[in-house]
Every structure is written in structure tokens, then in C-alpha cells.
Short mmCIF file of C-alpha atoms in Angstrom, two decimals:
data_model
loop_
_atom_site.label_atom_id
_atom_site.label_comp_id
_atom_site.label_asym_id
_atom_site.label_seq_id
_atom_site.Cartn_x
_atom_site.Cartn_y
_atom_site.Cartn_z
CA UNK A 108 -29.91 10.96 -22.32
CA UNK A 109 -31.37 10.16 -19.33
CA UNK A 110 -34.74 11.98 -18.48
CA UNK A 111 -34.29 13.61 -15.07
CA UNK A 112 -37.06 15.08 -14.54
CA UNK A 113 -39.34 11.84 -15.17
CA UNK A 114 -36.72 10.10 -13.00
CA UNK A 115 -37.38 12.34 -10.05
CA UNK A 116 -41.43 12.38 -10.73
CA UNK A 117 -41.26 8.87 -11.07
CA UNK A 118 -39.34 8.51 -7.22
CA UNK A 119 -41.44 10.90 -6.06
CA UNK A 120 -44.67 8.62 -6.80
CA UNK A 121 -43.07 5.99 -5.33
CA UNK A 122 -42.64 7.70 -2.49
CA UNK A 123 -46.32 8.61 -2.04
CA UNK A 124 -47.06 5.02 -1.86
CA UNK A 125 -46.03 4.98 1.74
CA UNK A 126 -44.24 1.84 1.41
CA UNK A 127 -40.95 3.32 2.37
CA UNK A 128 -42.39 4.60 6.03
CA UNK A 129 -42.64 1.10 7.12
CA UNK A 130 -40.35 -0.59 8.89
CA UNK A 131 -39.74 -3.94 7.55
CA UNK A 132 -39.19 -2.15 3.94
CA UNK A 133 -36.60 -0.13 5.50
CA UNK A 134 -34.92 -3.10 6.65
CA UNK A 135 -35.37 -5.17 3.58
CA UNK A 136 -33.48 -2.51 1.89
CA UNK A 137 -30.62 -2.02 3.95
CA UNK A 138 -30.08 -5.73 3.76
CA UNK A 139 -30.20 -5.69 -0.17
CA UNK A 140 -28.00 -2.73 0.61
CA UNK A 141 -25.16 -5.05 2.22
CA UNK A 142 -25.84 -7.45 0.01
CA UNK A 143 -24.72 -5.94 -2.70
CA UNK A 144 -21.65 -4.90 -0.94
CA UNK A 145 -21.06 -8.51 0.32
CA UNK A 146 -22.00 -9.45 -3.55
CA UNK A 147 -19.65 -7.06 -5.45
CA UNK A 148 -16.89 -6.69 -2.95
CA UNK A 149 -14.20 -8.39 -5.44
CA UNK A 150 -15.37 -5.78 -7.86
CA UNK A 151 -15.51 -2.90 -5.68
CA UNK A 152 -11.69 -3.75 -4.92
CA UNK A 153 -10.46 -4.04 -8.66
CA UNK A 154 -12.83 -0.49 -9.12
CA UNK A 155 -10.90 1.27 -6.49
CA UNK A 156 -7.68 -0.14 -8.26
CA UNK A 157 -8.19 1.23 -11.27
CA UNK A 158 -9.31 4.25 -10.35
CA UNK A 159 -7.03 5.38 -7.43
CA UNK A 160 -4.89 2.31 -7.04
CA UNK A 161 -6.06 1.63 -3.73
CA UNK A 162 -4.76 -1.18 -1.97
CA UNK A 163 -7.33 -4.60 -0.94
CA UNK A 164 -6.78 -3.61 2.86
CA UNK A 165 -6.97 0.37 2.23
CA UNK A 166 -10.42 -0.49 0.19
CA UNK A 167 -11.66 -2.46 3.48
CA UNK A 168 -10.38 -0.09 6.14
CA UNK A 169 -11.08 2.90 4.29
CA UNK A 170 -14.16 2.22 2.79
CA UNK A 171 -16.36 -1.38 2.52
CA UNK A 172 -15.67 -2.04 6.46
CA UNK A 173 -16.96 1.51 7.39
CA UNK A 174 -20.36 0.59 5.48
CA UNK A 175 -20.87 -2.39 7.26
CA UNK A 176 -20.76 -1.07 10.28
CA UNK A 177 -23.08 1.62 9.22
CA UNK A 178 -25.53 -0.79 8.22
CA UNK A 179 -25.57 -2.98 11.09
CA UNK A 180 -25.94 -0.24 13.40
CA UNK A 181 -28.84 1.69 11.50
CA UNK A 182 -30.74 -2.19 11.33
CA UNK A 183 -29.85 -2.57 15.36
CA UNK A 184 -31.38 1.00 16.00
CA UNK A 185 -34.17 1.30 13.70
CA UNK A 186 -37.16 0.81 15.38
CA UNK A 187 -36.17 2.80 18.33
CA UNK A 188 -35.37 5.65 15.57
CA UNK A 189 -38.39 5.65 13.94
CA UNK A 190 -40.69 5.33 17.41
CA UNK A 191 -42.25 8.78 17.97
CA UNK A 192 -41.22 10.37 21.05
CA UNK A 193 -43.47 11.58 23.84
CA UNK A 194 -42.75 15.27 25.07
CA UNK A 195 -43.42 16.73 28.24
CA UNK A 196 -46.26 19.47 28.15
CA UNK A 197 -46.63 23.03 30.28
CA UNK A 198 -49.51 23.80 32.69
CA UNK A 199 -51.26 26.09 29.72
CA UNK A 200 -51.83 22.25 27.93
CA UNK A 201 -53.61 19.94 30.07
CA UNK A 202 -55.38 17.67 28.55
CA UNK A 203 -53.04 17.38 25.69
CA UNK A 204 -49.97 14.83 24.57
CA UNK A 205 -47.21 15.53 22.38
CA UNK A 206 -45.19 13.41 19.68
CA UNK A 207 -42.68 14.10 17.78
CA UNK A 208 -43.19 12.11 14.85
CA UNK A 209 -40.09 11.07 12.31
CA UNK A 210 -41.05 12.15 9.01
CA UNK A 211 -38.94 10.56 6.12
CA UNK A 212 -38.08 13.93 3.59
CA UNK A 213 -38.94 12.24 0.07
CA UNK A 214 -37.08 12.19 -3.17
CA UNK A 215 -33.20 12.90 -2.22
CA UNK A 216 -30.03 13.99 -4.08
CA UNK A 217 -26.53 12.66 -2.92
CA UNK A 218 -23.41 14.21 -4.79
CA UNK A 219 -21.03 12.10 -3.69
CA UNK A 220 -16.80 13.11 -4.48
CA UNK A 221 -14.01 10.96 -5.94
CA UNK A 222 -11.55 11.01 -2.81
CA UNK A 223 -13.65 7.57 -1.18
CA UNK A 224 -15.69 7.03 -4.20
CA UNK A 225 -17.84 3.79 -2.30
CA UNK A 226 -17.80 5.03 1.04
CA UNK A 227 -18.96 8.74 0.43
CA UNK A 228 -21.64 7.63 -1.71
CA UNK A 229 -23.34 4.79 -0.02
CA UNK A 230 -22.95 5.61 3.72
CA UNK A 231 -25.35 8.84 3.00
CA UNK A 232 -28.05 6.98 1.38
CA UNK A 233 -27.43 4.08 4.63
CA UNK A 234 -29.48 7.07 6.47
CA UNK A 235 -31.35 8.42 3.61
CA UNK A 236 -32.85 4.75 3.59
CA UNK A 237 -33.14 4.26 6.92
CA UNK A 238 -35.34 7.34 7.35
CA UNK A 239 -37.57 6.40 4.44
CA UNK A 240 -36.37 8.47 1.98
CA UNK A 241 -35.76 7.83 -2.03
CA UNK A 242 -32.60 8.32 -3.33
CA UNK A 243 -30.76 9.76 -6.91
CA UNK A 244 -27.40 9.26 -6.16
CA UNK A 245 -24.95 10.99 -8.96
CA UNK A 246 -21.24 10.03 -8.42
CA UNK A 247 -17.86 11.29 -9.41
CA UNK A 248 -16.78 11.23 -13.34
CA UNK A 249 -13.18 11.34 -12.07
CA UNK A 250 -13.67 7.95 -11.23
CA UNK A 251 -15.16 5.96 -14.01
CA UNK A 252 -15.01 2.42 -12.83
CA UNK A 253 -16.22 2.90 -9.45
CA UNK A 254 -19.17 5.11 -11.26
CA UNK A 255 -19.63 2.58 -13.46
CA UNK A 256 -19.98 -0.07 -10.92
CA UNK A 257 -21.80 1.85 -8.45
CA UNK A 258 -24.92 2.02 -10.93
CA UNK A 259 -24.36 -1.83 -12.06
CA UNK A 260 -24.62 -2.65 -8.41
CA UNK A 261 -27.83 -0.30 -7.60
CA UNK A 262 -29.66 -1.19 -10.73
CA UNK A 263 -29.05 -4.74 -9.85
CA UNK A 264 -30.10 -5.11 -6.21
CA UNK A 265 -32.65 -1.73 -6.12
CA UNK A 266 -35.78 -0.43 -8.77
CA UNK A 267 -34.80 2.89 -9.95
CA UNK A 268 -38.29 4.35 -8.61
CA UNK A 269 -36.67 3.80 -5.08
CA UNK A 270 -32.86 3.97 -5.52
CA UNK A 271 -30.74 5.18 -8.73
CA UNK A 272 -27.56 5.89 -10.20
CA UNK A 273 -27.04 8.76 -12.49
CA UNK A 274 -23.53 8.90 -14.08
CA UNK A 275 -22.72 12.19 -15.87
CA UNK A 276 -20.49 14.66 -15.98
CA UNK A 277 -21.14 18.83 -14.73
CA UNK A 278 -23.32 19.37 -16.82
CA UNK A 279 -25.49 16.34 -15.47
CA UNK A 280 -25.30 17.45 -11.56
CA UNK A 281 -26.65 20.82 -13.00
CA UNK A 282 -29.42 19.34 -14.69
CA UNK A 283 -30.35 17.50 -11.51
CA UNK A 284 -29.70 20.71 -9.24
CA UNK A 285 -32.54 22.45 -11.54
CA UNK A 286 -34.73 19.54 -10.22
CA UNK A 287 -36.99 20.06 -7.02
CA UNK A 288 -35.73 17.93 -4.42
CA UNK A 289 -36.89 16.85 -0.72
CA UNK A 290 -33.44 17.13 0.59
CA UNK A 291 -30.13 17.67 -0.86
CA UNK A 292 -26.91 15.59 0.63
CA UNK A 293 -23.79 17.04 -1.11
CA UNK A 294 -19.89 16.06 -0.21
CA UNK A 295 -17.02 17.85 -2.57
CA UNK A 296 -15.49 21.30 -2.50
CA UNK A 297 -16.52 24.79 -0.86
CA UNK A 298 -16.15 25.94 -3.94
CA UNK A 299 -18.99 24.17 -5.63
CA UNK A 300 -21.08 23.68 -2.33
CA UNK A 301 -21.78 27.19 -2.42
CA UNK A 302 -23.30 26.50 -6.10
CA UNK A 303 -25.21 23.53 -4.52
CA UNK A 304 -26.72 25.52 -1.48
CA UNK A 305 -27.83 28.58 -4.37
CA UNK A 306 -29.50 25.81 -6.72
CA UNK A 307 -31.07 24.21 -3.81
CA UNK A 308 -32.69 28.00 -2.20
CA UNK A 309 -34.70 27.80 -5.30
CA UNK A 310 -36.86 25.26 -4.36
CA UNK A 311 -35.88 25.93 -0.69
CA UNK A 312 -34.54 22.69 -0.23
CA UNK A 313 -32.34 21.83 2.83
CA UNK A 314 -29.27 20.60 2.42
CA UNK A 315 -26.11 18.75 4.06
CA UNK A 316 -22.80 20.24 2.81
CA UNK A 317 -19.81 17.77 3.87
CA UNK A 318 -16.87 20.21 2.76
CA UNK A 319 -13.62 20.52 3.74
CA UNK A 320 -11.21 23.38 4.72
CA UNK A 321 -6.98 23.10 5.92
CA UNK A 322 -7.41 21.02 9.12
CA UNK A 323 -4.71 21.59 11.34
CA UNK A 324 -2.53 19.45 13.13
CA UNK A 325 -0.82 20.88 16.47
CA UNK A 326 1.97 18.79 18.14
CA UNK A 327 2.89 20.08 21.77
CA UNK A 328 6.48 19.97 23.55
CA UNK A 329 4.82 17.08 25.84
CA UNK A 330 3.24 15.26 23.30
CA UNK A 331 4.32 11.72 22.88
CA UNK A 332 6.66 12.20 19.79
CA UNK A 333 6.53 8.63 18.60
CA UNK A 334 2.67 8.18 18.54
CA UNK A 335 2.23 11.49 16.84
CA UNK A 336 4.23 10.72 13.88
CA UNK A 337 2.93 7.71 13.36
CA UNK A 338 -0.76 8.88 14.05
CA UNK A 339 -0.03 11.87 11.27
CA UNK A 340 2.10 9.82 8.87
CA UNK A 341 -1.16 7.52 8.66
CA UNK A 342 -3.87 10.19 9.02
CA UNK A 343 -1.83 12.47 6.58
CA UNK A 344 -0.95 10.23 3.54
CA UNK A 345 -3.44 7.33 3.45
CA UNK A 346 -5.11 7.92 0.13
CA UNK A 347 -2.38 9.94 -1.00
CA UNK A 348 -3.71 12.66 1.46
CA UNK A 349 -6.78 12.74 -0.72
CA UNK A 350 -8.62 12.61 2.47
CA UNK A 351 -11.67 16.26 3.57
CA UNK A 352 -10.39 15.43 7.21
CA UNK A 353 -6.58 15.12 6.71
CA UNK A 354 -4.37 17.20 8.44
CA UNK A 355 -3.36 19.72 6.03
CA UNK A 356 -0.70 21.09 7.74
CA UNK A 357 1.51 20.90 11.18
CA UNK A 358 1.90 23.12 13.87
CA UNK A 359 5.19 21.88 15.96
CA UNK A 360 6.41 22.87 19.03
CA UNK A 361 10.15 24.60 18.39
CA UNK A 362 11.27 22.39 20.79
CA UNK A 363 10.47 19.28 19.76
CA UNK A 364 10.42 19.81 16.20
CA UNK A 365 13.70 18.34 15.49
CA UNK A 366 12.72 15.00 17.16
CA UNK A 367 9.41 14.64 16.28
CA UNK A 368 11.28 14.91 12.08
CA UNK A 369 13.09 12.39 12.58
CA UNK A 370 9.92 10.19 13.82
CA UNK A 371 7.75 11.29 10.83
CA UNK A 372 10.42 10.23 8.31
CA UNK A 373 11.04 6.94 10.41
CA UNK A 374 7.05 5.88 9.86
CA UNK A 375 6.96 7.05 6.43
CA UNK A 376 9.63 4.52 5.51
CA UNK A 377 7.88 1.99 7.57
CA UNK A 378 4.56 2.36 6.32
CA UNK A 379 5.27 3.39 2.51
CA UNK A 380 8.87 1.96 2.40
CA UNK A 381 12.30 3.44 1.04
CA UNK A 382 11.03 4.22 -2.57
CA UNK A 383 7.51 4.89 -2.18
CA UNK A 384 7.29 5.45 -5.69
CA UNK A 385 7.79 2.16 -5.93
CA UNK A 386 4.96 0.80 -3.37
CA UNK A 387 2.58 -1.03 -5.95
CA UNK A 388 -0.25 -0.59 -3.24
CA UNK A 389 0.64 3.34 -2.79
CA UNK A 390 -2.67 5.34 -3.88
CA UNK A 391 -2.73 7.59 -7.09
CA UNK A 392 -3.42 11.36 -7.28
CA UNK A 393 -6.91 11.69 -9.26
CA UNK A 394 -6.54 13.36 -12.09
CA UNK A 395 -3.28 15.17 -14.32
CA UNK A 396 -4.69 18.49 -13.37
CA UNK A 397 -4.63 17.79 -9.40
CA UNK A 398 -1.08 16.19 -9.96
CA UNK A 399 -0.18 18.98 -12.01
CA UNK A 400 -1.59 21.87 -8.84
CA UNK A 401 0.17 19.58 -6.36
CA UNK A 402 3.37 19.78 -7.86
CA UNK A 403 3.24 23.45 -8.33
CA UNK A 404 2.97 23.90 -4.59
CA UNK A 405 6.82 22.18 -3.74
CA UNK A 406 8.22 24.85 -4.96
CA UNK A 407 7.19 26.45 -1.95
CA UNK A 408 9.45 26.23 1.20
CA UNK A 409 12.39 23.59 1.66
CA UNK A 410 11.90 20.11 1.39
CA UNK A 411 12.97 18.03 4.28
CA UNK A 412 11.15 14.30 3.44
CA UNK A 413 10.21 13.19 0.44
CA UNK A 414 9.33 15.33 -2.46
CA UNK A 415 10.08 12.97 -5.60
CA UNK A 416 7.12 12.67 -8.12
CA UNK A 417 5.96 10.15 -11.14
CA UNK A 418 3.78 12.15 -13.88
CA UNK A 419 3.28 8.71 -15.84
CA UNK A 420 1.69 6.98 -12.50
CA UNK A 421 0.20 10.34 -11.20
CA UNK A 422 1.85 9.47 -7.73
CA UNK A 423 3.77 11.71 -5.18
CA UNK A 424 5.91 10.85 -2.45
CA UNK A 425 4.83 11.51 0.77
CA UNK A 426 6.58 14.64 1.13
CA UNK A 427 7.09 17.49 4.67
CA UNK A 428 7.65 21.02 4.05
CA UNK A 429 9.24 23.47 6.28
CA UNK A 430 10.06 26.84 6.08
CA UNK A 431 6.26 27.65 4.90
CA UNK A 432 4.29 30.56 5.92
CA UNK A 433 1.10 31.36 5.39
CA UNK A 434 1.61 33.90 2.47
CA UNK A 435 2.76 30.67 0.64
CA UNK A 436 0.30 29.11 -2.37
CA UNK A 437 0.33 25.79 -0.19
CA UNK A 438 -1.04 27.73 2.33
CA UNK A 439 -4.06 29.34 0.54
CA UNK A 440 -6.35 26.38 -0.29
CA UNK A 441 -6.73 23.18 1.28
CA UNK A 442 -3.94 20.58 -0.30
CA UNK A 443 -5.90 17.74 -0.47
CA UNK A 444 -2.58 15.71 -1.43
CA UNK A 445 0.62 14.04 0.35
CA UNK A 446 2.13 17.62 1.02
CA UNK A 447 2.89 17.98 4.44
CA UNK A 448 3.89 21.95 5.74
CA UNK A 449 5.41 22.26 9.11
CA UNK A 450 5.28 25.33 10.96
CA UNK A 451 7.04 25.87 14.44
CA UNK A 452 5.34 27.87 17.51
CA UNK A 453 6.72 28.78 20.60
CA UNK A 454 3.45 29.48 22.58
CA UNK A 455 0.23 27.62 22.04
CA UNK A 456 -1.75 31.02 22.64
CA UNK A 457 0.26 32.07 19.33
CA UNK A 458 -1.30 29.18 17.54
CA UNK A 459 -5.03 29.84 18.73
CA UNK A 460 -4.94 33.08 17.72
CA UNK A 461 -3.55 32.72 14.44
CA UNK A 462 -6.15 29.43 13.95
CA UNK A 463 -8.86 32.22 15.17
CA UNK A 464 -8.38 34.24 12.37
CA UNK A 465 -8.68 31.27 9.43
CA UNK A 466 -11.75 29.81 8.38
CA UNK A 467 -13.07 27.58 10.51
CA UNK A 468 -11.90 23.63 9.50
CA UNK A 469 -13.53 20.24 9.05
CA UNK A 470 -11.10 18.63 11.62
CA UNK A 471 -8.54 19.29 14.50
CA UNK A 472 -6.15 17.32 16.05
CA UNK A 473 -3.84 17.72 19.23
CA UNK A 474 -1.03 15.88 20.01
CA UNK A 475 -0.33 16.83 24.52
CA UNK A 476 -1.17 15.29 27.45
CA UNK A 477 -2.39 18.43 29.56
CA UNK A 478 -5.62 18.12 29.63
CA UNK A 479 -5.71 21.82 30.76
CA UNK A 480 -4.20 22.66 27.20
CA UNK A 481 -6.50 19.86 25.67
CA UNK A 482 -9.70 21.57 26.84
CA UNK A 483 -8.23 24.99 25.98
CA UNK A 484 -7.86 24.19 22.48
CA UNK A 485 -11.80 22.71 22.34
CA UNK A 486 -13.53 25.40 23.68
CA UNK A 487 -10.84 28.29 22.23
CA UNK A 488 -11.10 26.85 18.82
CA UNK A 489 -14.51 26.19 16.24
CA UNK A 490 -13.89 23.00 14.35
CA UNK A 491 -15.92 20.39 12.53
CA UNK A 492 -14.84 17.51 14.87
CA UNK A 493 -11.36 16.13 15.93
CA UNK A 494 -9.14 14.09 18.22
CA UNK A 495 -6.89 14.48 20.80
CA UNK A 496 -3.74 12.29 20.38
CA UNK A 497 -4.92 11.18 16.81
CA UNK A 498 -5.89 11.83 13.88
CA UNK A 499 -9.03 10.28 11.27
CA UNK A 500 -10.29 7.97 14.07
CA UNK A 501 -13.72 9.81 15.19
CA UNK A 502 -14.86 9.12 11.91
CA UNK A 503 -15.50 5.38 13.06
CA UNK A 504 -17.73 6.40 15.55
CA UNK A 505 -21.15 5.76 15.00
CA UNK A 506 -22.28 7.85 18.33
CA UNK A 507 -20.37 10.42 17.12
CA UNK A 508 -21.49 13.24 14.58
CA UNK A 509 -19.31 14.02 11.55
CA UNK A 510 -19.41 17.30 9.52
CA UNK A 511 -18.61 20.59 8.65
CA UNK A 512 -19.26 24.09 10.28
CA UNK A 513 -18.97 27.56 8.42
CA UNK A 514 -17.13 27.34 5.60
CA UNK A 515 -16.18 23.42 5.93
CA UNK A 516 -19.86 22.71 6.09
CA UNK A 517 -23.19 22.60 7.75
CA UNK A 518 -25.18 19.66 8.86
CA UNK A 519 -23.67 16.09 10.17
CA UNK A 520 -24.19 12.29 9.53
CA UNK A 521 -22.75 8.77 10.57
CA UNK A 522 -24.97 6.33 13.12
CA UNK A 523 -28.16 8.41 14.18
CA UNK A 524 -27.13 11.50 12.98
CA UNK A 525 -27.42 10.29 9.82
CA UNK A 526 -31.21 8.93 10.07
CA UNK A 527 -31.42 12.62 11.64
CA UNK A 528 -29.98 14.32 8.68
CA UNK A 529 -33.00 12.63 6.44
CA UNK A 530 -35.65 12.81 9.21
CA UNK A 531 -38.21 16.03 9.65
CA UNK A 532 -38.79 16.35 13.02
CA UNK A 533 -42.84 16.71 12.43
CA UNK A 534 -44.67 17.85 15.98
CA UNK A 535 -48.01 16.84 16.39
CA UNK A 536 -50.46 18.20 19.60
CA UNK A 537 -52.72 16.12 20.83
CA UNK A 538 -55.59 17.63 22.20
CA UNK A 539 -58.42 16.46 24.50
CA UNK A 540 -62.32 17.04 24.29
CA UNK A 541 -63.49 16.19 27.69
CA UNK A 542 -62.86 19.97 28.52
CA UNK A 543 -61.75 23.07 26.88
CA UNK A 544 -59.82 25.76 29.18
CA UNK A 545 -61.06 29.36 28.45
CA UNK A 546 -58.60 31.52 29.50
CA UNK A 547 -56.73 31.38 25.97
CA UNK A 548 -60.24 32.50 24.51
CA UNK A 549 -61.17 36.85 24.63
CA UNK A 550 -63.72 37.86 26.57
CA UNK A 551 -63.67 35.49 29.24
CA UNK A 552 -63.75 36.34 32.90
CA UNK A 553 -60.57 34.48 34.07
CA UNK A 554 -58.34 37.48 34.90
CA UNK A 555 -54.84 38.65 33.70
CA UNK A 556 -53.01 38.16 36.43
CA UNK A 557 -54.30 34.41 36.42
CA UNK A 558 -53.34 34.09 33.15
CA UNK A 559 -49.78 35.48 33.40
CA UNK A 560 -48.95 32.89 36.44
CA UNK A 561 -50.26 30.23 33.85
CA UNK A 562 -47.38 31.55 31.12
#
């Protein structure tokens, strides 16, 4: 058995060497970082395989590409990162300057999930190293080979006083929970980030929660009925749906629902083919119990595409529902699976409201080309992040922030955001002793009027 607690007192010695606030370590180590990557891509690719059944260009896309990019752009933006900033300063503090220094946390804990079992577990420590931080990082037992390799990789390419795996079950993320971390980074359930965020107000620890939540998807009588299927189909059912920022289900115009049907099922057989039971690179559900939940919930509604399942290979069609409301079970947690519900509107305001009264999700997406109705739904509607016109692309986006808010999470990452996620923001006054103004001081003679125009 691993000893956790020595691991942890041993990073967190490490860390008070100071070697990981300089810069050239920090870049050393995010190019051992993508070495590694570069170094065990062909394995990374057979991991994936056996463990979801991911495809070679599905791995890349979904996954290795993303961390490149993450890399490269923390290396490019580094130094400007870490530089302290200069702040302005009021009247009441002449003589002073003021920084804003970028304090690395310490020792940190990343619980990374199964769904993307590379990408979710390395592009949080890309900032977590970047800002100077250690890093325990404890995958998913659900999948065993990518666990497996992820600490083969890390052991090979980083010293466990700086950067670790820790493979283990439940009962091993509790033991490390109990530990007293710097910061905690946690992606998986709402369910069990709720457990994470009590373990961590123990020691008072901030955290990240990446969660998740039913993200919808709303497809107006003007949208472009072609794009949006495609843009679902391919935001819906890449990795099986096994995606936090799927959409979960579809809200579709009366109108246009017919049409925009017949366009869904046109790109499913175009991207997954006729039998896509069949499709040797089509991804896996996770596990016999998730297969098991999955199939429980076509019983609900009509099926109107797909809906054929394989309990030996764990796979599911991509499959649309209709005739779904919300007092269905499909409806009352988040699918996370290639289960598609359709529900038709005939106002927008009708879908707003109803979306006002549901937790609030991970992601949006709108498919219409009024921007009137674009900007209605942004500022009418609290959502992690989103697209109009797509679906899954913002993720890319370095500049932009990813995460959560209420119940699909707090706190955000990708690009700067993450080197901001690991960063304390540590202010630091500067003051001047050439003179020392005494109206803060009691007693003096300056008067209170004086001093009120100074505030």
C-alpha cells in the first residue's frame, strides 16, 4: 500500500525548495510533459482502445491534440503569466507601489474521470505546473489501462516528489481526501463533488469542481437545419455521448422538427454508418452498470432513430427519443450516454422559462440566426459556457474559460485560466520612507473634513 501521507509530506518538501517558482523549471517540465506524450502516443492510443474503444483519430481530436495545444500555449505565455503586475494606487497611498505577485498553491490533488481518461487528467496539471505547483494525480479505476499507463508514463519522465500517479480504487481517493492539500482540482459527478468540496472544508482547501449537469440543446425555426444536425449528431455521440458538455437533450422548434429528424438520422448514418453496432471504431459504454442504467432509460418515450444495443460489446446505438417529458427517468439525471430526447416548443420564452427553473448546466447551445434571440438566450439563461450554432467547440479555446457554475461546478481552466486556477493572487504594498502622511495616525491636527475628501 502506498503511504499517502509520506507521499504528500514528501511533495510538500519539495515544494519548499523553491525550485518549482522558477521559470526555466517550469518550462523544463512542461517539455518533459509533451515529451512523454510525443513518447507514449502509440500507447496512449492502444490504452484508449482497450478501455473505451476509442478510435486513433477520436484519441487525437479528442484528447492528445487538445494537450498539445495546451502546452504550447502555457510555454508561449509563461513569463508574461508569472510577471507580477503593477496596480494603480489612490491619493490616501503616495509614496507607495503595488504588485500583485503570482503565488504557486503547493502540493495539489487532481481527480481526474474515465469519460477522456488522458485529456482530463493531464490538461489540469498543464496549469498546475505551469503555476509552480506539485501534483498527486489519482485517475479513474474504470479505466485500467489508461491508469496503468498514465503512472508508467509519469514515473518515467517526472520524480514522484514533484509529479505522481496514485492508482486505487474509492477507497484510495478517500484516503487522499483525508490528506491536507494546497488546492484540490476535481472533474466527475455532482454527486461525489459535493463529497470532495466537504473533505476539502476540513483543511479549508479551495477547490475546482468540473461537474456536469443536462446541457441543453435548443434548435430554432430559422436555424440552419443541416448544420445543426450534423453539429449535434457529432457533439452528441462522439464518445458514445460519454462527454460533461454533451447536449443531453433537444429542444426543437414544432415547426421544424420534422425536417431537422430527418437531418439527424441522415448524419448519424454518415458519421457512424448503417449498423453502428457494427462500426469497429464506435466508442464503448464504460462499465456493465452504466450500460445496464442506459438501457433502462429507452423504455422511456418512442424511439424514432436508433435504439439497438450489444451487452457483450457494452455499445449502444446512437439512438433519439421523442415523446419525453420531463417527469420521465431520462429526464432526471444527466444521461451521459448516446440517448438523445427531443422535446418540441412553440415559443422560445416557453423554453427559457422552463430552462429557468432546472439547475443550472455545464453547457448551452443554440442553433438561430437572430442575433436578437441569440443574445436573449445569453443573458436570460445561467450556463457554464456554450455556443451559438455548435456544439463542443469552445472547449478548444485557449482564451476562453471552461467550467461549471452552481450545481455543474465552480471554478474554470484551459489557457490562462488554468495557470489562474493554481495561482494565489498574493498583494504586496510597497511603501516608501522618505515621508510618512499623518492623517491616518489619531491625534493629529489634519482635520476631518480633509481627511474625508482624501477617502
Amino acid at each position: 500500500m502506498i503511504k499517502i501521507a509520506e507521499l504528500v509530506q514528501n511533495q510538500r518538501q519539495f515544494f519548499f525548495t523553491n525550485q518549482t517558482k522558477d521559470y526555466s523549471f517550469r518550462i523544463n517540465q512542461l517539455d518533459n510533459l509533451k515529451q512523454m506524450l510525443k513518447t507514449y502516443e502509440r500507447d496512449i492510443y492502444n490504452a484508449l482502445k482497450a478501455d473505451l474503444n476509442k478510435s486513433e483519430h477520436e484519441s487525437l481530436t479528442t484528447e492528445i491534440g487538445l494537450l498539445y495545444s495546451e502546452i504550447d500555449f502555457a510555454k508561449k505565455n509563461l513569463k508574461k503569466w508569472m510577471a507580477p503586475d503593477k496596480v494603480e494606487r489612490p491619493i490616501t497611498h503616495q509614496g507607495t507601489t503595488n504588485w500583485i505577485y503570482k503565488d504557486p498553491y503547493g502540493v495539489t490533488l487532481i481527480i481526474s474521470p474515465w469519460n477522456y481518461p488522458i485529456q482530463l487528467a493531464i490538461a489540469p496539471a498543464i496549469g498546475a505546473i505551469a503555476a509552480g505547483n506539485t501534483v498527486i494525480l489519482k485517475p479513474s479505476e474504470l479505466t485500467p489501462a489508461t491508469s496503468t499507463l498514465l503512472a508508467q508514463m509519469v514515473s518515467h519522465f517526472f520524480e514522484a516528489s514533484f509529479f505522481t500517479v496514485v492508482e486505487g480504487d474509492k477507497e484510495t481517493s478517500q484516503m487522499l481526501l483525508k490528506q491536507r492539500f494546497d488546492y484540490i482540482f476535481f472533474t466527475g459527478s455532482t454527486a461525489i463533488g459535493k463529497v470532495v468540496m466537504e473533505e476539502a472544508s476540513k483543511h479549508l482547501t479551495p477547490v475546482t469542481l468540473e461537474l456536469g449537469g443536462k446541457s441543453p440543446a435548443i434548435v430554432d425555426k430559422d436555424a440552419n437545419l443541416e448544420l445543426a444536425a450534423k453539429r449535434i449528431v457529432w457533439g452528441k455521440f462522439t464518445n458514445a455521448g460519454q462527454t460533461c458538455v454533451a447536449p443531453d437533450f433537444l429542444y426543437v422548434h414544432r415547426q421544424v422538427k420534422k425536417k431537422l429528424l430527418k437531418q439527424i438520422r441522415k448524419y448519424v448514418r454518415e458519421l457512424y454508418g448503417k449498423s453502428p453496432l457494427e462500426n469497429k471504431q464506435y466508442v464503448r459504454i464504460v462499465s456493465k452498470r452504466h450500460f445496464k442504467r442506459l438501457c433502462s432509460f429507452l423504455e422511456d418515450g418512442q424511439i424514432v432513430i436508433g435504439g439497438k444495443s450489444d451487452k457483450t460489446s457494452l455499445q449502444i446505438e446512437p439512438t433519439v427519443l421523442e415523446g419525453i417529458t420531463w417527469e420521465d427517468s431520462i429526464m432526471q439525471e444527466e444521461i451521459f450516454g448516446p440517448l438523445l430526447p427531443i422535446l418540441p416548443f412553440d415559443h422560445i420564452d416557453e423554453v427559457v422559462a422552463e430552462l429557468q427553473q432546472k439547475e443550472k448546466p455545464l453547457a448551452l447551445y443554440y442553433f438561430g440566426n437572430k442575433k436578437r434571440k441569440q443574445d436573449s438566450i445569453v443573458s436570460q439563461l445561467s450556463f457554464g459556457g456554450g455556443c451559438m450554432n455548435d456544439t463542443l467547440y469552445h472547449l478548444a479555446n485557449p482564451h476562453l474559460p471552461f467550467g461549471g457554475v452552481g450545481s455543474s461546478g465552480m471554478g474554470a481552466y484551459h489557457g490562462k485560466y488554468s495557470f489562474d486556477t493554481f495561482t494565489h493572487q498574493k498583494s504586496v504594498m510597497k511603501q516608501t520612507t522618505s515621508f510618512d502622511l499623518p492623517f491616518r495616525y489619531p491625534g493629529g491636527k489634519i482635520t476631518s473634513a480633509i481627511i474625508k475628501r482624501f477617502f
